[in-house]
Short mmCIF file of C-alpha atoms in Angstrom, two decimals:
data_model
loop_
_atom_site.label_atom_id
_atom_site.label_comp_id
_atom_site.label_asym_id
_atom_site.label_seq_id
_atom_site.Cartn_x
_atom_site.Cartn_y
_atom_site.Cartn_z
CA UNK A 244 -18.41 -13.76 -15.19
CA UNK A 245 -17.19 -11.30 -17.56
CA UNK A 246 -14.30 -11.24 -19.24
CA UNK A 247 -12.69 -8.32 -17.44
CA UNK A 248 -13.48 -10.01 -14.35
CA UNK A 249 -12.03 -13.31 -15.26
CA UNK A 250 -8.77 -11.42 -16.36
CA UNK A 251 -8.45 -9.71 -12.91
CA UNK A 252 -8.86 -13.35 -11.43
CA UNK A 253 -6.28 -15.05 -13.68
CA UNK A 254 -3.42 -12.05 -13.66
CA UNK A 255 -4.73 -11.98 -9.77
CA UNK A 256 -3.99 -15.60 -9.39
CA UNK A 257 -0.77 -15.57 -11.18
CA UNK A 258 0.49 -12.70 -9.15
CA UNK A 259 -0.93 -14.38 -5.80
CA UNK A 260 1.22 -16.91 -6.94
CA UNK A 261 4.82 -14.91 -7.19
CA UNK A 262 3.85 -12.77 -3.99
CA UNK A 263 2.93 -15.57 -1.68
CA UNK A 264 6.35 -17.60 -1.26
CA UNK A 265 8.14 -14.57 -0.56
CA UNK A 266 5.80 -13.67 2.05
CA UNK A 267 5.97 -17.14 3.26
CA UNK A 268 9.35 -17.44 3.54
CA UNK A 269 10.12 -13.74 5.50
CA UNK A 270 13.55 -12.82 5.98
CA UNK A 271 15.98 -10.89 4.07
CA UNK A 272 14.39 -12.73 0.72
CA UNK A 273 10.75 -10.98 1.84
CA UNK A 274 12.78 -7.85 2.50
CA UNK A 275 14.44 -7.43 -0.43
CA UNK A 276 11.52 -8.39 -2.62
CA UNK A 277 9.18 -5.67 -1.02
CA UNK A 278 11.99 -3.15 -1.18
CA UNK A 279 12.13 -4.02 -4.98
CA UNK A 280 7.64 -3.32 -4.90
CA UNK A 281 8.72 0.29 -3.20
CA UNK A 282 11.32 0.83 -5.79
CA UNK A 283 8.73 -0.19 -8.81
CA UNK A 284 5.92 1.82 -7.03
CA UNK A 285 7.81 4.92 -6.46
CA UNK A 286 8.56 4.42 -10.07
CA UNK A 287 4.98 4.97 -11.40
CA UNK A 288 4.50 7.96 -9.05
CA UNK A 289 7.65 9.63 -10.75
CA UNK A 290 6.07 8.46 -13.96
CA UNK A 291 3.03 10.09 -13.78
CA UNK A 292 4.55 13.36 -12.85
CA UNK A 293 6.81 13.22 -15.99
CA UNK A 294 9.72 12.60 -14.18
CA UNK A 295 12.28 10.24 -16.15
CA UNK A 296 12.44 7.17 -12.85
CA UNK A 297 16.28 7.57 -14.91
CA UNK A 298 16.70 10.80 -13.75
CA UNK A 299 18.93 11.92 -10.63
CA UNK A 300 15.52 12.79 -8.77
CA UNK A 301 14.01 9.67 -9.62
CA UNK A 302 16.46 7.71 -8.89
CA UNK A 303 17.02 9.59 -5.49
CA UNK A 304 13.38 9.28 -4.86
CA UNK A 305 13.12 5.36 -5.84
CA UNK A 306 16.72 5.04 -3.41
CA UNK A 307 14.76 7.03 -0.60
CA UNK A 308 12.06 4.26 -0.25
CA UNK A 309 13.61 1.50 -0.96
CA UNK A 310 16.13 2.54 2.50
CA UNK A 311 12.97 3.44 4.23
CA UNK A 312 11.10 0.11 3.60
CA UNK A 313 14.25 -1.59 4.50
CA UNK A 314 15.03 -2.56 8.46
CA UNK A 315 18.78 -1.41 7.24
CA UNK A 316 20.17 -1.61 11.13
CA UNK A 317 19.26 -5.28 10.86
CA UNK A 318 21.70 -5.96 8.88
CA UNK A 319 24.37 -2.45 8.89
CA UNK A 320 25.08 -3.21 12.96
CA UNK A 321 26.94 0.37 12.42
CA UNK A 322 23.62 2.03 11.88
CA UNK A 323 21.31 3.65 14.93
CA UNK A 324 18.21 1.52 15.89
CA UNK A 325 16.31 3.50 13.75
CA UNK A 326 19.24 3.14 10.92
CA UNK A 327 16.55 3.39 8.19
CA UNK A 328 14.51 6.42 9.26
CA UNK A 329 18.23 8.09 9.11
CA UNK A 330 19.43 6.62 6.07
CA UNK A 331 15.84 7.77 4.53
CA UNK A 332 16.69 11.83 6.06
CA UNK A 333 20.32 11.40 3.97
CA UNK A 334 18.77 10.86 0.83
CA UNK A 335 15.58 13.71 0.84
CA UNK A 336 18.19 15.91 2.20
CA UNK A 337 20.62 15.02 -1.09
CA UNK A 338 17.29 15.35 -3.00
CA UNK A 339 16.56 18.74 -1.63
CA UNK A 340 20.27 19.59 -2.90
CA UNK A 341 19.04 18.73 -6.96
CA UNK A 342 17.57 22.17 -6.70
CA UNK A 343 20.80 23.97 -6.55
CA UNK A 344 22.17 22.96 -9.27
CA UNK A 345 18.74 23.54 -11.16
CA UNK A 346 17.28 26.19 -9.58
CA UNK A 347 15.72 27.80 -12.84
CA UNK A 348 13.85 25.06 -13.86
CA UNK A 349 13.93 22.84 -10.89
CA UNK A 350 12.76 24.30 -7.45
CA UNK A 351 11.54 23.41 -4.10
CA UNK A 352 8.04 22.92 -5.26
CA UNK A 353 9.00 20.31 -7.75
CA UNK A 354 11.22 18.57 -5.91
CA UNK A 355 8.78 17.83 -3.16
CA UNK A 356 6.74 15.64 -5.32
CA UNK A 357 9.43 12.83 -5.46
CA UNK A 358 9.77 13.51 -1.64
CA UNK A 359 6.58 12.82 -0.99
CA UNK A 360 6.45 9.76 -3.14
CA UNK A 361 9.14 8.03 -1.62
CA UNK A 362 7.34 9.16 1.69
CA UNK A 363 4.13 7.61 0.97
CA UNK A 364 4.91 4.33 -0.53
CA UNK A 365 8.26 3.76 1.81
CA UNK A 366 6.39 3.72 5.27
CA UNK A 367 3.81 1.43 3.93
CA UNK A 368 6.11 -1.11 2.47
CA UNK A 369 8.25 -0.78 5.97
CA UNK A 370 4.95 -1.31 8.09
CA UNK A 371 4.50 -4.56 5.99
CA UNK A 372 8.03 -5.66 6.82
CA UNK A 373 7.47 -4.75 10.24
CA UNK A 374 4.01 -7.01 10.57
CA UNK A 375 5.69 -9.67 8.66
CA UNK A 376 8.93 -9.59 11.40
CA UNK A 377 6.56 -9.84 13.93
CA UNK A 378 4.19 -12.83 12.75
CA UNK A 379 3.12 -14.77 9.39
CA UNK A 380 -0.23 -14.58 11.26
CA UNK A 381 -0.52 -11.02 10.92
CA UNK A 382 0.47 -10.62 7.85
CA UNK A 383 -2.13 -12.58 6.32
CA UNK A 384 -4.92 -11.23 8.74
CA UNK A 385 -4.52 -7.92 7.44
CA UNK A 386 -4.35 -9.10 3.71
CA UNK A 387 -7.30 -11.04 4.47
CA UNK A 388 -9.21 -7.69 5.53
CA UNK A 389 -7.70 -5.86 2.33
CA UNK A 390 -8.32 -8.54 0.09
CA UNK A 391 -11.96 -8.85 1.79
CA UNK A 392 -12.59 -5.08 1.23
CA UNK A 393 -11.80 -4.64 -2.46
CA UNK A 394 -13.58 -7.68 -3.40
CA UNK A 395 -16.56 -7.44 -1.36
CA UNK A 396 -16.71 -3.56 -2.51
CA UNK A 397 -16.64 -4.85 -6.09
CA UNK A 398 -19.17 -7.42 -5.88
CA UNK A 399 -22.09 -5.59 -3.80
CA UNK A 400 -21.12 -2.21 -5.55
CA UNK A 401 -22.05 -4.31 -9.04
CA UNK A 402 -25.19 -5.69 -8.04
CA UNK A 403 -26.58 -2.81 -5.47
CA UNK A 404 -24.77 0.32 -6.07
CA UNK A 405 -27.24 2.97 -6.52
CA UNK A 406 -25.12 6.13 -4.80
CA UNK A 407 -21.65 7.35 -5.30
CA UNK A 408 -19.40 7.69 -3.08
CA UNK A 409 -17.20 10.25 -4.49
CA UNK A 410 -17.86 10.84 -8.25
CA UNK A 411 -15.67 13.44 -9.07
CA UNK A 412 -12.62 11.07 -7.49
CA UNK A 413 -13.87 7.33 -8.34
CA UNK A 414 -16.86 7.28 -10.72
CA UNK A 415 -17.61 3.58 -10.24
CA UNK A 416 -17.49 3.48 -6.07
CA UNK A 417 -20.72 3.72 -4.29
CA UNK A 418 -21.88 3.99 -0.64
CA UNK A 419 -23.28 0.74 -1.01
CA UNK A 420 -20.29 -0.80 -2.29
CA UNK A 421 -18.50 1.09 0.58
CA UNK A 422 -20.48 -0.81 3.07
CA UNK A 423 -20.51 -4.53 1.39
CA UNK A 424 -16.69 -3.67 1.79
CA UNK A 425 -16.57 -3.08 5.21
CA UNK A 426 -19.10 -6.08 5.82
CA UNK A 427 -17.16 -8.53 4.19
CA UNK A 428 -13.82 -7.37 5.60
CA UNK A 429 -15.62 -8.00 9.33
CA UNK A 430 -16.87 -11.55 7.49
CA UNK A 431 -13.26 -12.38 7.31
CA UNK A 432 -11.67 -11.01 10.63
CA UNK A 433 -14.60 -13.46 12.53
CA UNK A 434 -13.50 -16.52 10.47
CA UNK A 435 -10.13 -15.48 11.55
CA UNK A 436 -10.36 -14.70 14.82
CA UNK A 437 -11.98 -18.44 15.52
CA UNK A 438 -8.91 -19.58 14.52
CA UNK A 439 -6.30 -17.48 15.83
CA UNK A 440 -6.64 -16.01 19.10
CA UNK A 441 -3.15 -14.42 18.82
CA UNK A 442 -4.85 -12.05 16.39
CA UNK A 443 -6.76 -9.99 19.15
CA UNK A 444 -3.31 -8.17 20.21
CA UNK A 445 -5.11 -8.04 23.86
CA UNK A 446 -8.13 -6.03 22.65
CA UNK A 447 -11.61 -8.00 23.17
CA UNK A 448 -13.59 -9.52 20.63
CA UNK A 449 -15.64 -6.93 20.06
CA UNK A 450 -13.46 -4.31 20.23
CA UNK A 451 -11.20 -6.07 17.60
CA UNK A 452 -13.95 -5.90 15.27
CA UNK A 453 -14.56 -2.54 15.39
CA UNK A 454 -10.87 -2.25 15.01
CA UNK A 455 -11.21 -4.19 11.35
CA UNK A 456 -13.91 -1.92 10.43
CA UNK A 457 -11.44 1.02 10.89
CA UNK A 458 -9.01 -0.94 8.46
CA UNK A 459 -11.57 -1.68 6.19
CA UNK A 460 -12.63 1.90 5.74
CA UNK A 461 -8.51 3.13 5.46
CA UNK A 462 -8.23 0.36 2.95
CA UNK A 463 -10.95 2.09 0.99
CA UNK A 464 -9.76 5.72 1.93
CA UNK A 465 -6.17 4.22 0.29
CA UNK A 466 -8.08 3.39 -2.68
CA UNK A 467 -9.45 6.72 -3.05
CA UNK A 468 -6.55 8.67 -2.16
CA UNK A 469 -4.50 6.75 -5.53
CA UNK A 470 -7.65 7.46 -7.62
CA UNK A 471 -7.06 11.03 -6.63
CA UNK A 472 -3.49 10.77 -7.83
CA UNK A 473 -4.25 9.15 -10.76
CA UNK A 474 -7.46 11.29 -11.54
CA UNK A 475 -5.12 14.29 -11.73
CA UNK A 476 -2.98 13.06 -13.72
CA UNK A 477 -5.64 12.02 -15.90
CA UNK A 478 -4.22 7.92 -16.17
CA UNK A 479 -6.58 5.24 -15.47
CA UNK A 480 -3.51 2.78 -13.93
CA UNK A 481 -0.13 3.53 -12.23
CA UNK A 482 1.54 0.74 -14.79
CA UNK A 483 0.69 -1.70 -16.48
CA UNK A 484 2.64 -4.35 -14.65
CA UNK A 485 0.04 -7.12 -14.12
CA UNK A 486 -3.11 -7.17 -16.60
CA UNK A 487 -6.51 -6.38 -15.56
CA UNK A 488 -5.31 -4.97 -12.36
CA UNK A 489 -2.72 -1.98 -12.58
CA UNK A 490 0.51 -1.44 -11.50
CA UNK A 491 2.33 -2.24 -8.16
CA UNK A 492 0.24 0.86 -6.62
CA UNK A 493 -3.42 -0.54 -8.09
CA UNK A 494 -2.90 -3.72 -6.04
CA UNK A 495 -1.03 -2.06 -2.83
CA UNK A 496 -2.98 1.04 -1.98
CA UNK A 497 -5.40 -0.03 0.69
CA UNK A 498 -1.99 -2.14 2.44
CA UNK A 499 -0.14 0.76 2.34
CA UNK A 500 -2.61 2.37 4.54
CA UNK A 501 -3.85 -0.21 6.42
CA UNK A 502 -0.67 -1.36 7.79
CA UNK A 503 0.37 1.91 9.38
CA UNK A 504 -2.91 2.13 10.80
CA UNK A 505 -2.26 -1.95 12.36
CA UNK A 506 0.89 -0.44 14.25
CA UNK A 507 -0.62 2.80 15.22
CA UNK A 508 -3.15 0.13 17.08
CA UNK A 509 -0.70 -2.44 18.42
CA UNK A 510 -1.15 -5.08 16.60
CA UNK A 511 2.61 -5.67 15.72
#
């Protein structure tokens, strides 16, 4: 093992270890923790655009997906059922307004960047709460299949990659790496599956599986799309939160895709 690997699995480990009690314990602690990964995540984006996260855009944008990961009408009864999805509309609309009083130097193409930060990690931090409100079950199915991905990626990509994928985005991905992710991620799902029937969400056996090998391939797509990001803004991490792996977005990019992609297929 070298010692780049070994770092990824003790930081991995250690941050495992932080993530897993929230996530076991759901609620308003879960809630408020994954609200607090939006608010750190939209934080990098601004970052990496040169955008102070102190500044009244980022802190606009950082508010904006921290009220659209939140289920606010849980817990503001005054709110609509879809309280955050409205709450979220306020705040772009007040970050829309920063361009009036800025207009020379700050216009409607900049401010759409923190717009479409907050957009992007927001509804995939929301679809986690929302998978997490329905079932435990769930939750750790579809982490299973992300976690299943990435590593299995790594691992046959390492030993057998011979093609890439897409060099000019992600240098070190190949085809065959794409495929020993999508493999193992199906691996996972069956071992699953055995256990949990629940986990079908009424589809068949098969069909579920070809399901997982949709996720597994938007987990990889997530991947790519934050290399593009970060390719373009020439930095090889969003932070440097947890050693050997990145920041908040390094380690959340395929669940921020995946998860939307669950709901869009009924799963919670």
């Amino acid at each position: 093992m070298t010692k780049d690997l070994q770092k990824r699995v003790v930081f991995g480990g250690i941050a495992l270890a932080i993530f897993l009690p929230f996530l076991l314990s759901g609620g308003l602690v879960f809630q408020l923790f994954v609200g607090l990964l939006a608010i750190i995540g939209t934080a990098e984006l601004i970052k990496m655009h040169r955008l102070a996260p102190s500044s009244i855009e980022g802190i606009l944008a950082m508010l904006a997906s921290l009220v659209l990961t939140l289920p606010l009408e849980n817990y503001l009864t005054f709110l609509p059922t879809d309280g955050n999805y409205t709450a979220y509309t306020i705040v772009v609309l007040l970050l829309l307004g920063t361009t009036v009083f800025n207009l020379s130097k700050y216009n409607y193409s900049d401010v759409v960047f923190p717009i479409a930060s907050s957009f992007y990690v927001g509804i995939g931090f929301h679809h986690l709460i929302l998978a997490r409100m329905d079932s435990l079950s769930k939750v750790l199915f579809a982490i299973g299949i992300v976690w299943a991905t990435d590593i299995g990626a790594y691992l046959v990509g390492m030993r057998f990659g011979r093609r890439k994928l897409l060099p000019k985005v992600s240098p070190n991905k190949t085809v065959e790496g794409f495929l020993g992710g999508i493999v193992s991620a199906v691996v996972v799902a069956v071992i699953f599956m055995l256990f949990n029937k629940s986990l079908y969400a009424g589809y068949p056996f098969w069909g579920m599986l070809l399901l997982v090998v949709i996720f597994s391939i938007f987990v990889q797509f997530g991947d790519l799309v934050e290399s593009a990001i970060k390719r373009h803004f020439g930095v090889k991490d969003s932070g440097r939160l947890i050693p050997g792996h990145g920041g908040i977005l390094d380690r959340f990019d395929g669940m921020i895709f995946v998860f939307p992609i669950m709901h869009f297929f009924g799963l919670f």
